[in-house]
Short mmCIF file of C-alpha atoms and ligand atoms in Angstrom, two decimals:
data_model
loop_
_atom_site.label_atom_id
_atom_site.label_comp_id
_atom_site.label_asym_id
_atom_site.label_seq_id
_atom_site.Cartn_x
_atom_site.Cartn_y
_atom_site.Cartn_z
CA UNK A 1 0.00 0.00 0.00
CA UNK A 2 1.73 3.24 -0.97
CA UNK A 3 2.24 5.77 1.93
CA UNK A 4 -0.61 8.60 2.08
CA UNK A 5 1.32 11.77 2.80
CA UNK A 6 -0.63 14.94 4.11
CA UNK A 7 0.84 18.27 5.03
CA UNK A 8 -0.69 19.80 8.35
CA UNK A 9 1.57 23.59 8.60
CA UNK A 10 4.92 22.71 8.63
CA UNK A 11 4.66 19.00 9.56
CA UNK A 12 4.23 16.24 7.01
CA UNK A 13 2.35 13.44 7.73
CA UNK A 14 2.50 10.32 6.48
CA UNK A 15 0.02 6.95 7.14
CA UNK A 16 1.60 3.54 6.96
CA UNK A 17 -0.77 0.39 7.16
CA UNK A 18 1.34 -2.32 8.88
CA UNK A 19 -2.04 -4.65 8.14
CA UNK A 20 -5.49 -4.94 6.87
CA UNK A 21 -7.51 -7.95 8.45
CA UNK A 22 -11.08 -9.05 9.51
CA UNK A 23 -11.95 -8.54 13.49
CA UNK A 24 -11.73 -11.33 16.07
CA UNK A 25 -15.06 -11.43 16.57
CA UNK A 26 -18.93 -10.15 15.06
CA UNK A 27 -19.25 -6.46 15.20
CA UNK A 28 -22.64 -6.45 16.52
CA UNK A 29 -20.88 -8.36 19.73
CA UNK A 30 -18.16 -5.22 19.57
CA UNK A 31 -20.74 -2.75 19.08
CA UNK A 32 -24.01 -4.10 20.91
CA UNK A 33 -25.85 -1.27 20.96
CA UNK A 34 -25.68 0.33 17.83
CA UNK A 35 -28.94 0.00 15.54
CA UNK A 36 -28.90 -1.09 11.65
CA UNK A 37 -29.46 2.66 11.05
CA UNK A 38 -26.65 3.26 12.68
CA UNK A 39 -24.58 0.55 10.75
CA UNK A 40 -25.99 1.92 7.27
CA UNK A 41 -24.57 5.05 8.17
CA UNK A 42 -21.13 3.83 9.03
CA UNK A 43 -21.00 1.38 6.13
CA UNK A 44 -21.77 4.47 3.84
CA UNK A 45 -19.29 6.59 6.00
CA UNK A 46 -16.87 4.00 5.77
CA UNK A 47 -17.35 1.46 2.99
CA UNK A 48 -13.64 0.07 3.36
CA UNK A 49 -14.29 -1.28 6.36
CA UNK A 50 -17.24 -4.03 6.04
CA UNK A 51 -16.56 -6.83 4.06
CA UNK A 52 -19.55 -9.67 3.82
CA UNK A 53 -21.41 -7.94 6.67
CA UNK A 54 -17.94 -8.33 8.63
CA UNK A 55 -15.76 -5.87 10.63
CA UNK A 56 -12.49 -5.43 8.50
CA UNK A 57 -9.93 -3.40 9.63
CA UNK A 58 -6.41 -1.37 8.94
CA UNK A 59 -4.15 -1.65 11.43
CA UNK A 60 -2.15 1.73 10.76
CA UNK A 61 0.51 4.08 12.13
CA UNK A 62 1.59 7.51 11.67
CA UNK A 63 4.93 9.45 11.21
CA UNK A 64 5.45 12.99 11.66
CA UNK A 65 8.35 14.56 10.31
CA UNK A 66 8.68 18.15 11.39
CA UNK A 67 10.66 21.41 10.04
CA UNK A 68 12.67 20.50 12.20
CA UNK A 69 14.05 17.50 10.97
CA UNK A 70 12.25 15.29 13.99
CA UNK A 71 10.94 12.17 12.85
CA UNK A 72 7.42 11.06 15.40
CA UNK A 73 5.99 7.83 15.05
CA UNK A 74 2.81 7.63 16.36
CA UNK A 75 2.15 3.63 17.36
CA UNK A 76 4.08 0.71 16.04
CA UNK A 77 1.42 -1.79 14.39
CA UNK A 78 0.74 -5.37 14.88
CA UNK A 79 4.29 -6.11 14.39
CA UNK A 80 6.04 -9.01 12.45
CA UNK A 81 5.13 -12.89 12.76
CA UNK A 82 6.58 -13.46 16.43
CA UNK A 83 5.42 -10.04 17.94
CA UNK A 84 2.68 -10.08 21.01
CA UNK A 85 -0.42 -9.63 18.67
CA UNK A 86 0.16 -12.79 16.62
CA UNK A 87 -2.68 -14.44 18.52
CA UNK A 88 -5.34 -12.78 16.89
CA UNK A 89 -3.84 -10.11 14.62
CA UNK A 90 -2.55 -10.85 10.77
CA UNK A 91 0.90 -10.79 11.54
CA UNK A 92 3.42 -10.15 10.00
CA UNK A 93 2.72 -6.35 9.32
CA UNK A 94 4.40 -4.24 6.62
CA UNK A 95 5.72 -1.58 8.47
CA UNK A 96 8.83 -1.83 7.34
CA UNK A 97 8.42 -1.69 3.70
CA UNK A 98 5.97 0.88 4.62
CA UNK A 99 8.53 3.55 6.48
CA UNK A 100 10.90 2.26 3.03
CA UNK A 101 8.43 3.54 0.93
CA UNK A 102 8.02 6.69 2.41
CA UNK A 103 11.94 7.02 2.69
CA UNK A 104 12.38 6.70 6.64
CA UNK A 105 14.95 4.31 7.97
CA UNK A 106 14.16 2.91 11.98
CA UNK A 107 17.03 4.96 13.14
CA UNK A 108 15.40 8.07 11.61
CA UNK A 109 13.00 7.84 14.23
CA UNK A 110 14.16 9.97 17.37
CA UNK A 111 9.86 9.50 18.79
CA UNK A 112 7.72 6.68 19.17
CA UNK A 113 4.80 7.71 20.83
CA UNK A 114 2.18 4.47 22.01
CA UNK A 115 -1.16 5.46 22.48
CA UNK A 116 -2.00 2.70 24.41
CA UNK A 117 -0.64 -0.89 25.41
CA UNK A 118 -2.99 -3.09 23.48
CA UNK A 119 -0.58 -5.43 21.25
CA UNK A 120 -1.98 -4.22 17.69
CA UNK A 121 -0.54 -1.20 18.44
CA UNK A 122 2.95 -1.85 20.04
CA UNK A 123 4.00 -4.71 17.22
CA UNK A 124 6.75 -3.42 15.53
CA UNK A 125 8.45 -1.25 18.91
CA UNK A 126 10.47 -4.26 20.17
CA UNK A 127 11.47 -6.71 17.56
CA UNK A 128 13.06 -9.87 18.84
CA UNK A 129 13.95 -8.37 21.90
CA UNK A 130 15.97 -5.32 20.68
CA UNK A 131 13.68 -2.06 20.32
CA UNK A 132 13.58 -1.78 16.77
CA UNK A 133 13.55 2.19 16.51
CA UNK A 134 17.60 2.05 17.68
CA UNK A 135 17.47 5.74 18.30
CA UNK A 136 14.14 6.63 19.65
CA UNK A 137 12.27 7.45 22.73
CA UNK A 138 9.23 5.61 23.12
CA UNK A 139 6.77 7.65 24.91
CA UNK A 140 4.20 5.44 27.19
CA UNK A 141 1.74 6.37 29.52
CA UNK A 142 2.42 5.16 32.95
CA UNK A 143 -1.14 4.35 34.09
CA UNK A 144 -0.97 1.64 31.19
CA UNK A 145 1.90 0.06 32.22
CA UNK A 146 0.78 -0.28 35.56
CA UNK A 147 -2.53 -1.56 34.37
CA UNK A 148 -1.18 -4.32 31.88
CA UNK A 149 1.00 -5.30 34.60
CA UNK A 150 -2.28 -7.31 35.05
CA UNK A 151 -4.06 -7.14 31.79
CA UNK A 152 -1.27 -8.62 29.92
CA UNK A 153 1.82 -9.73 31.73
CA UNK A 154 4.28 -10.98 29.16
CA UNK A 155 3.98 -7.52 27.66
CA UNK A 156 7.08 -6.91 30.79
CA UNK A 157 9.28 -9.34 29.20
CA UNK A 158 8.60 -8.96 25.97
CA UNK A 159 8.40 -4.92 25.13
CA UNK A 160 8.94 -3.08 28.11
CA UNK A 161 12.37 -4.60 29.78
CA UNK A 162 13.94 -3.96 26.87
CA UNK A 163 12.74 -0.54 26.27
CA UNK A 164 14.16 0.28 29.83
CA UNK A 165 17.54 -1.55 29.41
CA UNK A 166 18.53 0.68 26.82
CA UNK A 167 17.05 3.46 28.68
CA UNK A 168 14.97 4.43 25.88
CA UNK A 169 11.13 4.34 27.94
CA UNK A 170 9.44 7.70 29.07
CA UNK A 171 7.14 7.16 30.85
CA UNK A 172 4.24 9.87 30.51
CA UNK A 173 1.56 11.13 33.08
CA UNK A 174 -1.26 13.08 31.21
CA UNK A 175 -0.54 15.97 28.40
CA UNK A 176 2.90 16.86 27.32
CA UNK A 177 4.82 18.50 24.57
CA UNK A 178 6.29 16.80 22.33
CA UNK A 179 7.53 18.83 19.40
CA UNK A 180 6.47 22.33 18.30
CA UNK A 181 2.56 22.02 17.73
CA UNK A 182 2.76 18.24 18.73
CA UNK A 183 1.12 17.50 21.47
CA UNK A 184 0.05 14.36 23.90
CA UNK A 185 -3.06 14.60 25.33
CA UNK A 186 -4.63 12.13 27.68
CA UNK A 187 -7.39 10.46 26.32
CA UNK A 188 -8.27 7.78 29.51
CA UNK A 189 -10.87 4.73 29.11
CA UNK A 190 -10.30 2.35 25.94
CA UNK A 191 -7.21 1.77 28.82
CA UNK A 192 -6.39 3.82 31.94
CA UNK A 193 -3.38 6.08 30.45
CA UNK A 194 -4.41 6.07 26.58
CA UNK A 195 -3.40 8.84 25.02
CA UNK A 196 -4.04 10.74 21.72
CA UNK A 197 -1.60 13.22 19.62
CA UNK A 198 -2.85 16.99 18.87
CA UNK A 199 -0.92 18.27 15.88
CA UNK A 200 -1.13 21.84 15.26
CA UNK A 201 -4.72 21.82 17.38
CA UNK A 202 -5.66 20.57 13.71
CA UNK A 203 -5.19 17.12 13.38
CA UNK A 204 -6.30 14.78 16.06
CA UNK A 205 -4.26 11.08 15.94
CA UNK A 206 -7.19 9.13 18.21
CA UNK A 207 -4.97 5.99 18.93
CA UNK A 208 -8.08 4.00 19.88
CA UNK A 209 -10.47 6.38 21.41
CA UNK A 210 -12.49 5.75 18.69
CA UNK A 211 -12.34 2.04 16.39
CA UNK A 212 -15.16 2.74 13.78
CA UNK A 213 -17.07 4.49 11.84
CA UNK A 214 -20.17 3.66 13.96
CA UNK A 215 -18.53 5.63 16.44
CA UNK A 216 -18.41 8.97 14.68
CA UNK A 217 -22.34 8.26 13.67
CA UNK A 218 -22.85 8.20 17.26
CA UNK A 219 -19.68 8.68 20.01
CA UNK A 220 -21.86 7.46 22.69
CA UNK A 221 -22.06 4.42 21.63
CA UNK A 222 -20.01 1.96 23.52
CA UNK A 223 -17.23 -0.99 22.52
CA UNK A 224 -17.36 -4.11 24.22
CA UNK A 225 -13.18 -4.17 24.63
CA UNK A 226 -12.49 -1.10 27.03
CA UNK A 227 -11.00 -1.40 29.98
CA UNK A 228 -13.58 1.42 31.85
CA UNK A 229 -16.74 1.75 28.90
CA UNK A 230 -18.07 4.61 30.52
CA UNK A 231 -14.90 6.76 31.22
CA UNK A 232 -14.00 5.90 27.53
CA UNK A 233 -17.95 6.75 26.31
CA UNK A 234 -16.99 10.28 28.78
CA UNK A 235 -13.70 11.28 27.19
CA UNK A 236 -14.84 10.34 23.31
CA UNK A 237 -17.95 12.65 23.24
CA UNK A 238 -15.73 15.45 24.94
CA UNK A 239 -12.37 14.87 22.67
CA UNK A 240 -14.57 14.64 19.32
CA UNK A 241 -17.53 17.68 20.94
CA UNK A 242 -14.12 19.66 21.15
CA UNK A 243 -12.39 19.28 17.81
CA UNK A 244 -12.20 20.60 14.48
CA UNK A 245 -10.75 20.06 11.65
CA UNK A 246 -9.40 15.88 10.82
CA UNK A 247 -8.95 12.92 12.34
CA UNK A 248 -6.59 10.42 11.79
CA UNK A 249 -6.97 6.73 12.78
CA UNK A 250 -5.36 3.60 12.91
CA UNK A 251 -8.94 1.31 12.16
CA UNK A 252 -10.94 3.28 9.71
CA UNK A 253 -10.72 2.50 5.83
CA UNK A 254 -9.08 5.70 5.47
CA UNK A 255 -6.06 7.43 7.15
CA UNK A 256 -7.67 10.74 7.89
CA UNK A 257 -11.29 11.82 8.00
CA UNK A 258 -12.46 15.17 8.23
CA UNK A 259 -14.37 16.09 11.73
CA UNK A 260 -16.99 17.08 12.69
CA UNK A 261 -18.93 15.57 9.68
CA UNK A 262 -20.16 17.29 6.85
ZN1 LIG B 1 -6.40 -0.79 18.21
#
């Protein structure tokens, strides 16, 4: 898939898809309470993503690459055919060729930011043990890494020891600046410490506060997989009440969609 490249100011932005697969399970089960209208709507919204009635979805990331000369990568995929998400997720992803095609080497990246700890979006950070962005800080929010603790335990061994042994994790406790007009901002419920990426007050990277379409036809609705529904239902109507302009997401069909809808 060639690399979709958008300019927001002085920051480029590229989308990579490290994977396009179905969903691990119906999405009337993800989405319980959303009505056929609702689906219609998405499903017009967002034809890429239903296939046969089924949930099918891009598993994406995001680099930055500022004036500069900082490259940001904003999550790391599902992550090749040994990574943590190869129990559900189409491994192996195509990051790599992907940051090839759009002429970034791994040690270009001095930023990986992860919005959250689930393993679809942490694939490609650790790679056989080594972090495979040699030259990067990998920005993580701490209330997920105390909550996977629990919620996924191997996760320790196999992305975060490393990332500390070569001193390359920062931890990160609500909003912070990352880069001029890049900013974290603490998005909490999908997991306790997710976090989303403001560029320019412009462009919003969501990470997973929202997962699909069906969510932008209605942000109340809730998804069966987060960790606290109702702090997650809380900070998706006020994130998406309080933004203009586009949003760019690692699930839809699309890399960037503009918000509020037309
Ligand atoms: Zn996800």
């Amino acid at each position: 898939m060639a690399p979709v490249t958008r300019r927001v100011g002085p920051v480029e932005v590229t989308a990579l898809t490290d994977a396009v697969g179905p969903f691990f399970s119906p999405r009337a089960e993800a989405f319980p309470d959303a009505t056929a209208a609702q689906w219609d709507a998405a499903d017009r919204l967002d034809p890429l993503s239903v296939h046969d009635g089924e949930w099918r979805l891009r598993f994406r990331c995001f680099a930055l690459r500022t004036a500069e000369g900082r490259t940001i990568l904003v999550d790391a995929g599902i992550g090749s055919a040994t990574a943590p998400a190869r129990a559900w997720a189409p491994v192996p992803g195509s990051l790599p060729a992907e940051l090839a095609a759009a002429g970034i080497a791994p040690a270009d990246v001095d930023t990986v930011i992860l919005t959250h700890l689930h393993t679809d979006h942490v694939g490609w950070a650790v790679e056989a043990g080594t972090p495979y962005f040699g030259n990067a800080t990998y920005l993580v929010p701490r209330a997920d890494i105390e909550a996977f603790a629990t919620l996924n335990p191997a996760l320790d061994g196999e992305l975060l020891a490393p990332l500390r042994q070569t001193g390359q994790l920062s931890t990160v406790d609500g909003d912070r600046d990352v880069a001029p007009h890049v900013r974290i901002v603490a998005t909490p419920g999908h997991t306790p410490g997710h976090q989303s990426v403001l560029l320019a007050d412009t462009m919003l990277f969501t990470g997973d506060l929202l997962v699909h379409a069906v969510q932008l036809v209605d942000p109340a609705l809730p998804y069966a997989h987060e960790v606290d529904a109702e702090e997650a239902r809380r900070t998706r109507m006020a994130r998406l009440a309080a933004h203009t302009g586009v949003l760019a997401t690692p699930h839809l069909g699309e890399p960037f969609t503009p918000w509020p809808l037309s």
